[in-house]
Coordinates of C-alpha atoms and ligand atoms in Angstrom, one line a residue:
M1008 CA 131.5 13.0 -140.2
T1009 CA 131.0 12.0 -136.6
A1010 CA 129.5 14.6 -134.4
T1011 CA 131.9 15.5 -131.6
T1012 CA 130.6 16.9 -128.4
R1013 CA 132.1 20.2 -127.4
I1014 CA 130.5 20.2 -124.0
R1015 CA 131.8 18.0 -121.2
V1016 CA 131.3 17.6 -117.6
L1017 CA 134.3 18.7 -115.6
S1018 CA 136.2 16.3 -113.4
D1019 CA 135.9 16.6 -109.7
S1020 CA 139.5 17.7 -109.5
V1021 CA 138.9 20.6 -111.8
I1022 CA 135.7 21.6 -110.1
N1023 CA 137.5 21.6 -106.8
K1024 CA 140.3 23.7 -108.0
I1025 CA 137.9 26.3 -109.4
A1026 CA 135.8 26.3 -106.2
A1027 CA 139.0 26.6 -104.2
G1028 CA 139.7 29.9 -105.8
E1029 CA 136.5 31.3 -104.3
V1030 CA 137.4 30.4 -100.7
V1031 CA 141.2 30.5 -100.8
D1032 CA 142.8 33.3 -102.7
R1033 CA 145.9 33.8 -100.6
P1034 CA 147.7 32.4 -97.5
A1035 CA 145.7 34.7 -95.2
S1036 CA 142.4 33.1 -96.3
V1037 CA 143.8 29.7 -95.3
V1038 CA 144.7 31.1 -91.9
K1039 CA 141.2 32.5 -91.6
E1040 CA 139.5 29.2 -92.4
L1041 CA 141.7 27.1 -90.2
L1042 CA 141.4 29.6 -87.3
E1043 CA 137.6 29.5 -87.7
N1044 CA 137.5 25.7 -87.7
A1045 CA 139.7 25.6 -84.5
L1046 CA 137.4 28.1 -82.8
D1047 CA 134.3 26.2 -84.0
A1048 CA 135.9 23.1 -82.5
G1049 CA 135.9 24.8 -79.1
A1050 CA 139.7 25.2 -78.8
R1051 CA 141.1 27.0 -75.8
Q1052 CA 144.5 27.2 -77.2
I1053 CA 145.5 27.8 -80.8
E1054 CA 148.9 28.2 -82.5
V1055 CA 149.4 29.5 -86.0
A1056 CA 152.9 29.1 -87.5
V1057 CA 153.7 30.3 -91.0
V1058 CA 156.9 30.1 -93.0
A1059 CA 157.8 32.4 -95.8
G1060 CA 154.6 34.4 -95.7
G1061 CA 152.6 31.2 -95.8
R1062 CA 153.9 30.2 -99.2
E1063 CA 156.0 27.5 -97.8
S1064 CA 153.8 26.4 -94.9
I1065 CA 150.9 27.2 -92.6
V1066 CA 150.4 25.1 -89.5
V1067 CA 147.4 25.6 -87.3
T1068 CA 147.3 23.6 -84.1
D1069 CA 144.3 23.5 -81.7
N1070 CA 143.2 21.7 -78.6
G1071 CA 139.5 21.5 -79.6
I1072 CA 137.2 18.5 -79.9
G1073 CA 139.2 16.8 -82.6
M1074 CA 137.7 14.3 -85.1
S1075 CA 137.3 10.6 -85.4
R1076 CA 138.8 8.8 -88.3
D1077 CA 135.6 8.8 -90.3
D1078 CA 134.9 12.5 -89.6
A1079 CA 138.5 13.4 -90.6
L1080 CA 138.1 11.6 -93.9
L1081 CA 134.8 13.4 -94.5
S1082 CA 136.1 16.8 -93.4
I1083 CA 138.1 17.1 -96.6
E1084 CA 135.2 16.2 -98.9
R1085 CA 133.4 19.1 -100.5
H1086 CA 130.2 20.1 -98.8
A1087 CA 131.0 18.0 -95.8
T1088 CA 130.1 19.9 -92.7
S1089 CA 129.0 19.0 -89.1
K1090 CA 127.6 22.5 -88.7
I1091 CA 124.3 22.6 -90.6
A1092 CA 121.9 20.0 -92.0
E1093 CA 119.1 22.1 -93.5
V1094 CA 119.1 25.4 -95.4
E1095 CA 117.1 27.0 -92.6
D1096 CA 119.9 26.4 -90.1
I1097 CA 121.8 29.1 -91.9
E1098 CA 119.5 31.7 -90.4
R1099 CA 120.6 30.9 -86.9
I1100 CA 124.1 29.9 -87.5
A1101 CA 126.4 30.3 -84.5
T1102 CA 129.5 28.8 -85.9
F1103 CA 131.9 30.4 -88.4
G1104 CA 131.8 27.6 -90.9
F1105 CA 128.8 26.0 -92.5
R1106 CA 129.6 25.6 -96.1
G1107 CA 131.8 22.6 -95.7
E1108 CA 134.1 24.0 -98.4
A1109 CA 137.2 25.2 -96.7
L1110 CA 139.1 22.1 -96.0
A1111 CA 138.2 20.6 -99.4
A1112 CA 139.3 23.7 -101.1
I1113 CA 142.6 24.1 -99.2
A1114 CA 143.3 20.4 -99.8
A1115 CA 142.7 20.8 -103.5
V1116 CA 145.4 23.4 -104.0
S1117 CA 148.1 22.3 -101.5
R1118 CA 149.9 19.5 -99.8
L1119 CA 147.8 19.1 -96.7
S1120 CA 148.4 17.0 -93.7
L1121 CA 145.6 16.6 -91.1
R1122 CA 146.4 15.1 -87.7
T1123 CA 143.6 14.8 -85.3
C1124 CA 142.6 13.1 -82.1
P1125 CA 139.2 13.3 -80.5
Q1126 CA 138.9 14.4 -76.9
G1127 CA 139.0 11.6 -74.4
S1128 CA 140.5 9.1 -76.8
D1129 CA 144.0 8.4 -77.9
A1130 CA 143.1 6.9 -81.3
G1131 CA 144.4 9.7 -83.5
T1132 CA 144.4 9.8 -87.3
E1133 CA 146.8 11.4 -89.8
I1134 CA 145.8 12.0 -93.4
Q1135 CA 148.0 13.2 -96.1
V1136 CA 146.4 14.9 -99.1
V1137 CA 148.2 16.1 -102.2
G1138 CA 146.3 18.4 -104.6
G1139 CA 143.0 16.9 -103.4
R1140 CA 144.0 13.3 -103.6
I1141 CA 144.4 11.2 -100.4
Q1142 CA 147.9 9.7 -100.3
D1143 CA 148.0 8.1 -96.9
V1144 CA 145.8 7.5 -93.9
R1145 CA 147.3 6.1 -90.7
D1146 CA 146.8 5.8 -86.9
V1147 CA 148.8 8.1 -84.7
G1148 CA 148.8 8.8 -81.0
G1149 CA 149.1 12.3 -79.6
P1150 CA 147.2 15.0 -77.6
A1151 CA 143.5 15.7 -78.3
G1152 CA 142.9 18.3 -80.9
T1153 CA 143.7 19.0 -84.5
R1154 CA 146.8 20.1 -86.4
I1155 CA 146.5 21.0 -90.0
T1156 CA 149.6 21.6 -92.0
V1157 CA 149.3 23.3 -95.4
R1158 CA 152.5 23.2 -97.6
N1159 CA 153.2 24.7 -101.0
L1160 CA 149.9 26.5 -101.4
F1161 CA 148.8 26.7 -105.1
F1162 CA 151.7 24.3 -106.1
N1163 CA 149.3 22.9 -108.7
V1164 CA 147.6 26.2 -109.7
P1165 CA 150.5 28.2 -111.1
A1166 CA 148.3 31.1 -112.2
R1167 CA 147.3 31.7 -108.5
R1168 CA 150.8 31.2 -107.2
K1169 CA 152.0 33.8 -109.6
F1170 CA 149.6 36.3 -108.2
L1171 CA 150.8 36.0 -104.6
R1172 CA 152.4 39.2 -103.4
T1173 CA 155.7 39.6 -101.6
E1174 CA 156.2 37.7 -98.5
A1175 CA 155.8 40.9 -96.4
T1176 CA 152.5 41.7 -98.0
E1177 CA 151.1 38.2 -97.5
L1178 CA 152.4 38.3 -94.0
S1179 CA 150.6 41.5 -93.3
H1180 CA 147.3 40.1 -94.5
I1181 CA 147.8 37.1 -92.3
R1182 CA 148.6 39.3 -89.4
Q1183 CA 145.4 41.2 -89.9
V1184 CA 143.4 38.0 -89.9
F1185 CA 145.2 36.8 -86.8
L1186 CA 144.5 40.0 -84.9
L1187 CA 140.9 40.0 -85.8
Y1188 CA 140.3 36.6 -84.5
A1189 CA 142.5 37.1 -81.4
L1190 CA 140.5 40.3 -80.6
A1191 CA 137.1 38.5 -81.0
H1192 CA 138.1 35.7 -78.7
P1193 CA 140.0 37.0 -75.8
H1194 CA 139.2 33.9 -73.7
V1195 CA 141.1 31.8 -76.2
G1196 CA 144.9 31.6 -75.9
L1197 CA 146.7 32.4 -79.2
R1198 CA 150.2 32.3 -80.5
W1199 CA 151.6 33.3 -83.8
L1200 CA 155.0 32.3 -85.1
T1201 CA 156.4 33.5 -88.3
D1202 CA 159.5 31.7 -89.6
E1203 CA 159.8 30.1 -86.2
R1204 CA 159.9 33.4 -84.3
E1205 CA 157.1 34.2 -81.9
A1206 CA 155.4 37.3 -83.2
Y1207 CA 152.4 37.4 -80.8
R1208 CA 151.4 35.6 -77.7
A1209 CA 148.1 36.3 -76.2
P1210 CA 147.2 34.3 -73.0
A1211 CA 143.9 32.6 -72.6
G1212 CA 141.1 33.9 -70.3
A1213 CA 141.9 37.6 -71.1
T1214 CA 139.5 40.5 -71.2
L1215 CA 139.2 42.6 -74.3
E1216 CA 141.2 45.3 -72.6
Q1217 CA 144.0 42.9 -71.7
R1218 CA 143.9 41.4 -75.2
I1219 CA 144.3 44.8 -76.8
R1220 CA 147.3 45.4 -74.6
D1221 CA 148.8 42.1 -75.4
L1222 CA 148.4 42.6 -79.1
F1223 CA 149.1 46.3 -79.4
P1224 CA 151.7 47.1 -76.8
N1225 CA 152.4 50.4 -78.5
L1226 CA 148.8 51.8 -78.3
P1227 CA 148.6 54.1 -75.3
P1228 CA 145.6 52.7 -73.3
D1229 CA 144.7 56.2 -72.1
L1230 CA 143.8 57.1 -75.6
L1231 CA 141.2 54.4 -75.9
R1232 CA 137.8 55.0 -74.5
P1233 CA 135.4 52.1 -73.6
V1234 CA 132.3 51.9 -75.8
E1235 CA 129.1 50.6 -74.2
G1236 CA 125.7 51.2 -75.6
E1237 CA 122.5 49.5 -76.6
R1238 CA 119.6 50.8 -78.7
A1239 CA 116.7 49.0 -80.4
G1240 CA 118.3 45.6 -79.6
V1241 CA 121.6 46.5 -81.1
R1242 CA 124.5 46.3 -78.6
V1243 CA 127.7 48.2 -79.3
T1244 CA 130.8 47.6 -77.2
G1245 CA 134.5 47.8 -77.5
Y1246 CA 137.0 50.7 -77.5
A1247 CA 137.2 53.9 -79.5
G1248 CA 140.4 55.8 -80.0
L1249 CA 140.6 59.4 -79.2
P1250 CA 141.2 61.7 -82.2
Q1251 CA 144.9 61.9 -81.3
L1252 CA 145.2 58.3 -82.4
G1253 CA 144.2 59.1 -85.9
R1254 CA 145.7 57.0 -88.6
S1255 CA 146.3 57.5 -92.3
D1256 CA 144.2 54.5 -93.3
R1257 CA 141.4 52.3 -92.0
S1258 CA 143.7 49.3 -91.2
E1259 CA 143.3 49.8 -87.4
Q1260 CA 139.5 49.5 -87.4
Y1261 CA 138.6 46.2 -86.1
L1262 CA 134.9 45.6 -86.6
F1263 CA 132.9 42.6 -85.5
V1264 CA 129.3 41.6 -86.0
N1265 CA 128.1 39.0 -83.6
R1266 CA 131.8 38.3 -82.8
R1267 CA 132.6 37.7 -86.4
P1268 CA 135.1 40.0 -88.1
A1269 CA 132.9 41.7 -90.5
G1270 CA 132.4 45.0 -92.2
A1271 CA 129.4 46.8 -93.7
P1272 CA 129.5 50.1 -95.5
L1273 CA 127.0 51.6 -93.0
I1274 CA 129.4 51.0 -90.1
G1275 CA 131.9 53.1 -92.1
F1276 CA 129.3 55.8 -92.5
A1277 CA 128.6 55.8 -88.8
L1278 CA 132.3 56.1 -87.9
N1279 CA 132.6 58.9 -90.3
E1280 CA 129.6 60.7 -88.9
V1281 CA 131.1 60.6 -85.4
Y1282 CA 134.7 61.4 -86.2
Q1283 CA 134.3 63.7 -89.1
T1284 CA 134.4 66.8 -86.9
L1285 CA 137.1 65.3 -84.7
L1286 CA 139.7 64.3 -87.4
P1287 CA 140.9 66.1 -90.3
R1288 CA 140.0 64.7 -93.7
G1289 CA 142.1 61.7 -94.6
R1290 CA 142.7 60.6 -91.0
Y1291 CA 140.9 57.6 -89.6
P1292 CA 140.2 56.6 -86.1
V1293 CA 141.4 53.5 -84.3
V1294 CA 138.4 51.4 -83.2
F1295 CA 137.6 48.0 -81.8
L1296 CA 133.9 47.7 -82.2
F1297 CA 131.6 44.8 -81.5
I1298 CA 128.1 45.0 -82.7
D1299 CA 125.8 42.3 -81.4
L1300 CA 122.2 41.7 -82.4
D1301 CA 119.8 39.0 -83.1
P1302 CA 121.4 36.8 -85.8
E1303 CA 118.2 36.8 -87.7
R1304 CA 118.7 40.6 -88.3
V1305 CA 122.0 39.9 -90.0
D1306 CA 122.7 38.2 -93.3
V1307 CA 126.1 36.7 -93.3
N1308 CA 125.8 34.6 -96.4
V1309 CA 126.6 37.5 -98.7
H1310 CA 130.0 36.3 -99.7
P1311 CA 131.8 32.9 -99.4
T1312 CA 134.5 34.5 -97.3
K1313 CA 131.9 36.3 -95.2
K1314 CA 133.8 39.5 -94.8
E1315 CA 130.8 41.8 -95.5
V1316 CA 127.4 41.4 -93.8
R1317 CA 124.1 42.9 -94.6
F1318 CA 121.7 44.2 -92.0
R1319 CA 117.9 43.8 -92.2
D1320 CA 117.5 47.3 -90.7
G1321 CA 120.7 49.1 -91.3
G1322 CA 119.3 52.4 -89.9
A1323 CA 119.0 51.0 -86.4
V1324 CA 122.5 49.7 -86.5
R1325 CA 123.9 52.9 -87.7
D1326 CA 122.1 54.9 -85.0
A1327 CA 123.2 52.5 -82.3
V1328 CA 126.9 52.8 -83.4
I1329 CA 126.7 56.6 -83.6
E1330 CA 125.1 56.9 -80.2
A1331 CA 127.5 54.6 -78.5
L1332 CA 130.6 56.1 -80.0
R1333 CA 129.4 59.6 -79.2
A1334 CA 128.7 58.7 -75.6
A1335 CA 132.1 57.0 -75.4
L1336 CA 134.0 59.9 -76.7
S1337 CA 132.1 62.5 -74.8
A1338 CA 132.4 60.6 -71.5
A1339 CA 136.1 60.5 -72.1
A1340 CA 136.8 63.0 -69.4
A1341 CA 134.9 60.9 -66.9
I1342 CA 138.0 59.1 -66.2
P1343 CA 139.7 61.0 -63.4
A1344 CA 143.1 62.3 -64.5
P1345 CA 145.6 60.7 -62.3
S1346 CA 148.4 63.3 -62.2
L1347 CA 146.7 66.4 -60.8
P1348 CA 148.4 67.4 -57.6
G1349 CA 146.5 70.0 -55.8
A1350 CA 143.3 69.6 -57.8
A1351 CA 141.6 68.1 -54.8
A1352 CA 142.5 70.8 -52.5
A1353 CA 141.6 73.6 -54.9
P1354 CA 138.8 75.7 -53.5
W1355 CA 135.9 75.9 -55.8
P1356 CA 135.3 78.3 -57.5
A1357 CA 139.1 78.7 -57.6
S1358 CA 141.6 81.4 -57.6
P1359 CA 141.8 84.6 -59.7
P1360 CA 142.6 84.6 -63.4
A1361 CA 146.0 83.2 -64.5
P1362 CA 148.5 86.0 -64.9
A1363 CA 149.9 84.9 -68.2
F1364 CA 148.9 82.6 -71.0
P1365 CA 151.0 79.6 -71.6
A1366 CA 153.2 79.6 -74.7
V1367 CA 150.7 77.7 -76.8
L1368 CA 149.4 81.1 -78.0
A1369 CA 151.2 82.9 -80.8
P1370 CA 151.6 86.6 -80.5
I1371 CA 148.5 88.3 -81.6
S1372 CA 150.0 91.7 -82.2
D1373 CA 148.7 91.7 -85.8
L1374 CA 145.2 91.2 -84.8
P1375 CA 142.5 93.8 -84.9
P1376 CA 142.7 95.8 -81.6
P1377 CA 141.1 94.1 -78.7
R1378 CA 138.6 96.9 -78.8
A1379 CA 136.9 95.2 -81.6
F1380 CA 135.8 92.7 -79.1
A1381 CA 134.9 95.0 -76.3
Y1382 CA 131.4 93.7 -75.8
P1383 CA 130.0 93.6 -72.4
R1384 CA 132.0 91.0 -70.5
R1385 CA 130.2 88.0 -69.4
S1386 CA 131.4 86.2 -66.3
L1387 CA 133.0 82.9 -67.3
A1388 CA 133.0 81.8 -63.7
P1389 CA 132.3 78.1 -63.0
F1390 CA 129.0 77.3 -61.5
P1391 CA 128.8 79.3 -58.3
I1392 CA 128.0 77.4 -55.2
E1393 CA 127.7 80.5 -53.2
P1394 CA 126.7 83.1 -55.7
E1395 CA 127.3 86.1 -53.5
K1396 CA 131.0 85.1 -52.9
S1397 CA 131.8 84.1 -56.4
A1398 CA 132.8 87.5 -57.5
P1399 CA 132.5 88.5 -61.2
A1400 CA 135.8 86.6 -61.5
R1401 CA 136.5 85.3 -64.9
D1402 CA 137.0 81.6 -65.4
A1403 CA 139.3 80.1 -62.9
P1404 CA 142.6 78.9 -64.3
A1405 CA 143.1 75.2 -64.5
A1406 CA 144.8 73.9 -61.5
E1407 CA 147.0 71.7 -63.6
T1408 CA 149.7 72.6 -66.1
P1409 CA 148.2 72.0 -69.5
S1410 CA 149.5 68.9 -71.1
T1411 CA 150.4 70.2 -74.5
S1412 CA 151.0 66.7 -75.8
K1413 CA 147.3 66.1 -75.9
S1414 CA 146.3 69.6 -77.1
P1415 CA 144.8 69.8 -80.6
W1416 CA 147.4 72.3 -81.8
A1417 CA 151.0 73.2 -81.1
W1418 CA 150.2 76.9 -81.4
C1419 CA 147.3 78.9 -82.4
R1420 CA 146.2 82.5 -83.2
I1421 CA 142.8 83.9 -82.6
L1422 CA 141.4 85.6 -85.7
G1423 CA 138.1 86.6 -84.4
Q1424 CA 134.5 85.6 -83.9
V1425 CA 132.0 85.3 -86.8
G1426 CA 128.2 85.4 -86.7
G1427 CA 128.4 86.6 -83.1
L1428 CA 129.2 83.0 -82.3
F1429 CA 132.0 81.0 -83.9
V1430 CA 135.5 81.7 -83.0
V1431 CA 138.0 81.5 -85.9
L1432 CA 141.5 80.2 -85.1
E1433 CA 144.6 79.7 -87.1
T1434 CA 146.7 76.7 -86.1
E1435 CA 149.9 75.1 -87.5
D1436 CA 147.9 72.9 -89.8
G1437 CA 145.0 75.0 -90.9
L1438 CA 141.8 76.8 -89.8
V1439 CA 139.8 75.8 -86.8
L1440 CA 136.3 77.0 -86.0
M1441 CA 135.3 76.8 -82.3
D1442 CA 131.9 76.9 -80.8
P1443 CA 132.6 78.7 -77.5
H1444 CA 129.6 77.4 -75.7
A1445 CA 130.5 73.8 -76.4
A1446 CA 134.1 74.5 -75.7
H1447 CA 133.4 76.1 -72.4
E1448 CA 131.1 73.3 -71.5
R1449 CA 133.9 70.9 -72.1
V1450 CA 136.3 72.9 -70.0
L1451 CA 134.0 73.3 -67.1
Y1452 CA 132.7 69.7 -67.3
E1453 CA 136.2 68.3 -66.9
R1454 CA 137.1 70.7 -64.1
F1455 CA 133.9 70.1 -62.1
L1456 CA 134.1 66.4 -62.5
R1457 CA 137.7 66.2 -61.4
Q1458 CA 136.9 68.2 -58.4
A1459 CA 133.8 66.0 -57.6
L1460 CA 135.8 62.8 -58.1
A1461 CA 139.0 64.0 -56.4
G1462 CA 137.5 65.6 -53.4
G1463 CA 134.9 63.0 -52.9
F1464 CA 131.4 64.3 -52.8
S1465 CA 131.2 67.2 -50.5
S1466 CA 128.0 67.9 -48.7
Q1467 CA 126.2 71.1 -48.3
G1468 CA 124.0 71.6 -45.3
L1469 CA 120.5 73.0 -45.9
L1470 CA 119.5 76.0 -43.8
S1471 CA 116.4 74.3 -42.8
P1472 CA 115.9 70.5 -43.3
E1473 CA 113.3 69.7 -45.8
T1474 CA 110.6 67.0 -45.3
I1475 CA 110.2 65.4 -48.7
E1476 CA 107.4 63.0 -49.6
L1477 CA 108.4 60.8 -52.4
P1478 CA 106.3 58.9 -55.0
A1479 CA 105.6 55.3 -53.9
H1480 CA 107.9 53.8 -56.5
I1481 CA 110.9 56.0 -55.6
A1482 CA 110.8 55.7 -51.8
P1483 CA 112.0 52.0 -51.9
M1484 CA 114.9 53.0 -54.2
V1485 CA 116.0 55.6 -51.7
R1486 CA 115.8 53.0 -48.9
R1487 CA 117.7 50.5 -50.9
N1488 CA 120.5 52.9 -51.8
L1489 CA 120.8 54.8 -48.5
D1490 CA 124.5 54.2 -48.3
V1491 CA 125.2 55.3 -51.8
L1492 CA 123.1 58.4 -51.4
T1493 CA 124.9 59.3 -48.2
G1494 CA 128.2 58.8 -49.9
L1495 CA 127.1 61.3 -52.6
G1496 CA 126.5 63.9 -49.9
F1497 CA 122.9 63.6 -49.0
G1498 CA 121.9 63.9 -45.4
L1499 CA 119.0 61.6 -45.1
S1500 CA 116.7 60.2 -42.4
E1501 CA 113.5 58.3 -42.7
F1502 CA 110.4 60.0 -41.4
G1503 CA 108.0 57.1 -41.9
G1504 CA 106.0 56.1 -44.9
D1505 CA 107.4 57.5 -48.1
T1506 CA 108.6 60.6 -46.4
F1507 CA 112.3 61.5 -45.7
I1508 CA 114.0 64.3 -44.0
V1509 CA 116.8 65.9 -46.1
D1510 CA 119.3 68.1 -44.2
A1511 CA 122.1 68.1 -46.7
V1512 CA 122.6 67.7 -50.4
P1513 CA 125.6 67.1 -52.7
A1514 CA 127.5 70.4 -53.0
M1515 CA 128.3 70.6 -56.6
L1516 CA 125.1 70.2 -58.2
G1517 CA 123.5 73.4 -59.0
P1518 CA 120.1 74.9 -58.7
I1519 CA 117.6 72.0 -58.6
S1520 CA 115.5 71.3 -55.7
A1521 CA 116.6 68.8 -53.1
R1522 CA 113.6 66.7 -53.9
E1523 CA 114.4 66.5 -57.6
M1524 CA 118.0 65.8 -56.9
L1525 CA 117.1 63.0 -54.5
M1526 CA 114.7 61.4 -56.9
E1527 CA 117.2 61.5 -59.7
A1528 CA 120.0 60.1 -57.7
A1529 CA 117.9 57.3 -56.2
Q1530 CA 116.7 56.2 -59.6
S1531 CA 120.1 56.3 -61.1
S1532 CA 121.7 54.4 -58.2
D1533 CA 119.0 51.9 -58.4
Q1534 CA 119.4 51.3 -62.1
G1535 CA 123.1 51.3 -62.3
G1536 CA 124.0 49.3 -59.3
A1537 CA 125.6 51.2 -56.4
R1538 CA 128.8 52.6 -57.9
G1539 CA 128.1 52.8 -61.6
G1540 CA 124.7 54.4 -61.0
A1541 CA 126.0 57.0 -58.7
E1542 CA 128.8 57.8 -60.9
R1543 CA 126.7 58.1 -64.0
W1544 CA 124.3 60.4 -62.1
T1545 CA 127.2 62.5 -61.0
I1546 CA 128.5 62.7 -64.5
E1547 CA 125.1 63.7 -65.8
R1548 CA 124.7 66.3 -63.1
V1549 CA 128.1 67.7 -63.7
A1550 CA 127.4 67.9 -67.4
Q1551 CA 124.2 69.8 -66.7
A1552 CA 126.0 72.1 -64.3
A1553 CA 128.7 72.8 -66.9
C1554 CA 126.1 73.5 -69.5
K1555 CA 124.3 76.0 -67.3
A1556 CA 127.5 77.7 -66.3
A1557 CA 129.0 77.8 -69.8
V1558 CA 129.0 81.0 -71.8
K1559 CA 125.8 81.1 -73.9
A1560 CA 125.8 80.7 -77.7
H1561 CA 125.4 84.4 -78.6
D1562 CA 127.3 86.0 -75.8
R1563 CA 130.0 88.2 -77.3
M1564 CA 133.3 87.5 -75.6
T1565 CA 136.3 89.6 -75.1
L1566 CA 139.5 88.6 -76.8
E1567 CA 141.0 87.8 -73.4
E1568 CA 138.1 85.5 -72.6
I1569 CA 138.5 83.8 -75.9
E1570 CA 142.2 83.3 -75.3
R1571 CA 141.6 81.8 -71.9
L1572 CA 139.0 79.5 -73.3
V1573 CA 141.3 78.4 -76.2
V1574 CA 144.1 77.7 -73.7
D1575 CA 141.8 75.8 -71.3
L1576 CA 140.2 73.7 -74.1
A1577 CA 143.6 72.7 -75.4
A1578 CA 144.4 71.4 -71.9
T1579 CA 141.3 69.2 -71.6
E1580 CA 141.3 65.5 -71.9
M1581 CA 138.9 65.4 -74.7
P1582 CA 138.9 68.8 -76.5
Y1583 CA 136.9 67.8 -79.5
T1584 CA 133.5 67.4 -78.1
C1585 CA 131.3 68.9 -75.4
P1586 CA 130.0 66.5 -72.7
H1587 CA 127.0 65.8 -74.8
G1588 CA 129.1 64.8 -77.8
R1589 CA 128.6 67.8 -80.0
P1590 CA 131.7 69.0 -81.6
T1591 CA 133.6 71.9 -80.0
L1592 CA 136.0 72.3 -82.9
M1593 CA 135.8 72.0 -86.6
H1594 CA 139.0 71.6 -88.5
L1595 CA 139.8 72.8 -92.0
G1596 CA 143.3 71.7 -92.9
F1597 CA 145.6 73.3 -95.3
N1598 CA 145.4 70.1 -97.5
E1599 CA 141.7 70.5 -97.8
L1600 CA 142.0 74.3 -98.5
H1601 CA 144.6 73.6 -101.1
R1602 CA 142.3 71.0 -102.7
K1603 CA 139.3 73.2 -102.5
F1604 CA 141.2 76.1 -104.2
G1605 CA 142.5 73.7 -106.9
R1606 CA 146.1 74.1 -105.8
T1607 CA 148.0 70.9 -106.0
Ligands
ADP104 P1 132.8 24.1 -92.3 O1 133.6 24.8 -91.3 O2 132.1 25.1 -93.2 O3 131.8 23.1 -91.8 P2 135.2 23.0 -93.3 O4 135.6 22.4 -94.6 O5 136.0 24.2 -92.8 O6 133.7 23.3 -93.4 O7 135.3 21.9 -92.2 C1 134.6 20.7 -92.4 C2 134.3 20.0 -91.1 O8 135.5 19.4 -90.6 C3 133.7 20.9 -90.1 O9 132.3 21.0 -90.2 C4 134.2 20.2 -88.8 O10 133.2 19.2 -88.4 C5 135.5 19.5 -89.2 N1 136.6 20.2 -88.8 C6 137.4 21.1 -89.5 N2 138.4 21.6 -88.8 C7 138.3 21.1 -87.5 C8 139.1 21.2 -86.3 N3 140.1 22.0 -86.3 N4 138.7 20.5 -85.2 C9 137.6 19.7 -85.3 N5 136.8 19.5 -86.4 C10 137.2 20.2 -87.5
MG105 MG1 135.3 25.9 -91.7

């Protein structure tokens, strides 16, 4: 009996088909690989056209560097890449590709045609490959760049083809890939056609903001806040959606690490940490987040499709993301509200209390009598400029009509205050706890800032001018930023040496000494460049003034005061956090209550 061998070496064609499964599992992964190659090739303009959800054809055309005939032939070989030569290169990889697998894999499981012409030459090449076998190579003319056509994906792998989902599902995966790359490369022009219809057109040379507008015309730009932060070498930029934009799933979270679309569980944790108090359970924020750090601190080689990355020091990344998002959401109100007639003219502190509460409040007749809250009243007046004149008036009413569209509830009822601190509210979709100090801070902050920005920076003359000698490193900053400081409301003249005479200070800024104020403003203007620095300083001062003026944590409030606060908070731009990013409201929805009580 002759011994037969049971073990055999697989043929290349079988190996390629198996390997292909790792890289290409559906039409969207083909689109991803081809887009990455086009971007790696330095294309300025890329067009993606798919027919029948990518089952019938996927065509990606770019105007990148193109390939010579030899390179084109090599490009469809397995492990053929122009992007790395040594294993160490992976550590500092700057291109998307490096495995040299994608084209070979796609070619193995489709009818692929590659047409390419290197820049500055008109000697183009066209190659036809069917199921990994080259059928035809010929010379062609044509514009520089590369066009890859993938037809009948998985025609020779019936098992895979069977697992493709409906056209609509495959299309939505392709769309997601397209959007991710289009967002990461606003300078590159992109077009997407499905079944010959143009679905997206995003012009080249855009900023991220324009790109978001081009791709998401239905996303109200005023509900996106710019994110900008850096911490321990981790830069976090992009846009974060206000809680009103909450979604029922995570599909509108576009995350990038070093410009690659990538996720990592810890980014999810960070988002959760920031938004958990802002969004009810089961709602997810819209974010466009770019995390950039030294490539050596990221491991991208976790998975062949490189969707998930690993960080060498995850904690630093998490902290950076949290900090940047908090700052973005809490600075939300820093953008002056455009439609506020009269706000500029409103004297400050403003008029007497509003006569009636807007209709956002439900009747409170079934509440315990107001008497239960008859603790000594505390003035909720905004920060007094002239203390003697700012009568014990309660909080000034908002000059604007509250925009109920943005308010966190359609109606609400005040149930009381617990622990001498937290206000308990019922709203249409559950229970809300409010920290009155944080809430009041938010209300005052927005009001002060609006006044500061609308009315310019008014100046307050000092009774007697002060001669201020500044530290040697600050004095030059003052000299450099004299214009900016004057614009902020300082009356300044040089006295010689490092000494200045101050005869006026910005009006809105509360009880700090002229010297302290001048030093802060000079440093901030110097660091942030004229406008940005002055603005940042103003915002910071305003936040401090709001904090000082806000009702203190354990002050008992009257029912009336609570009502006023609730109404004012609902009318703010960003009711969910105080200017320092701490939550003002905590939401416990009926769904969650039902779940907690085991009711289904
Ligand atoms: P990788 O991108 O990992 O190197 P691929 O199989 O995706 O592997 O591509 C193989 C090689 O083919 C690339 O390294 C690149 O040199 C070349 N190539 C692929 N697509 C393009 C393109 N659109 N334009 C120019 N060169 C390309
Ligand atoms: Mg590639």
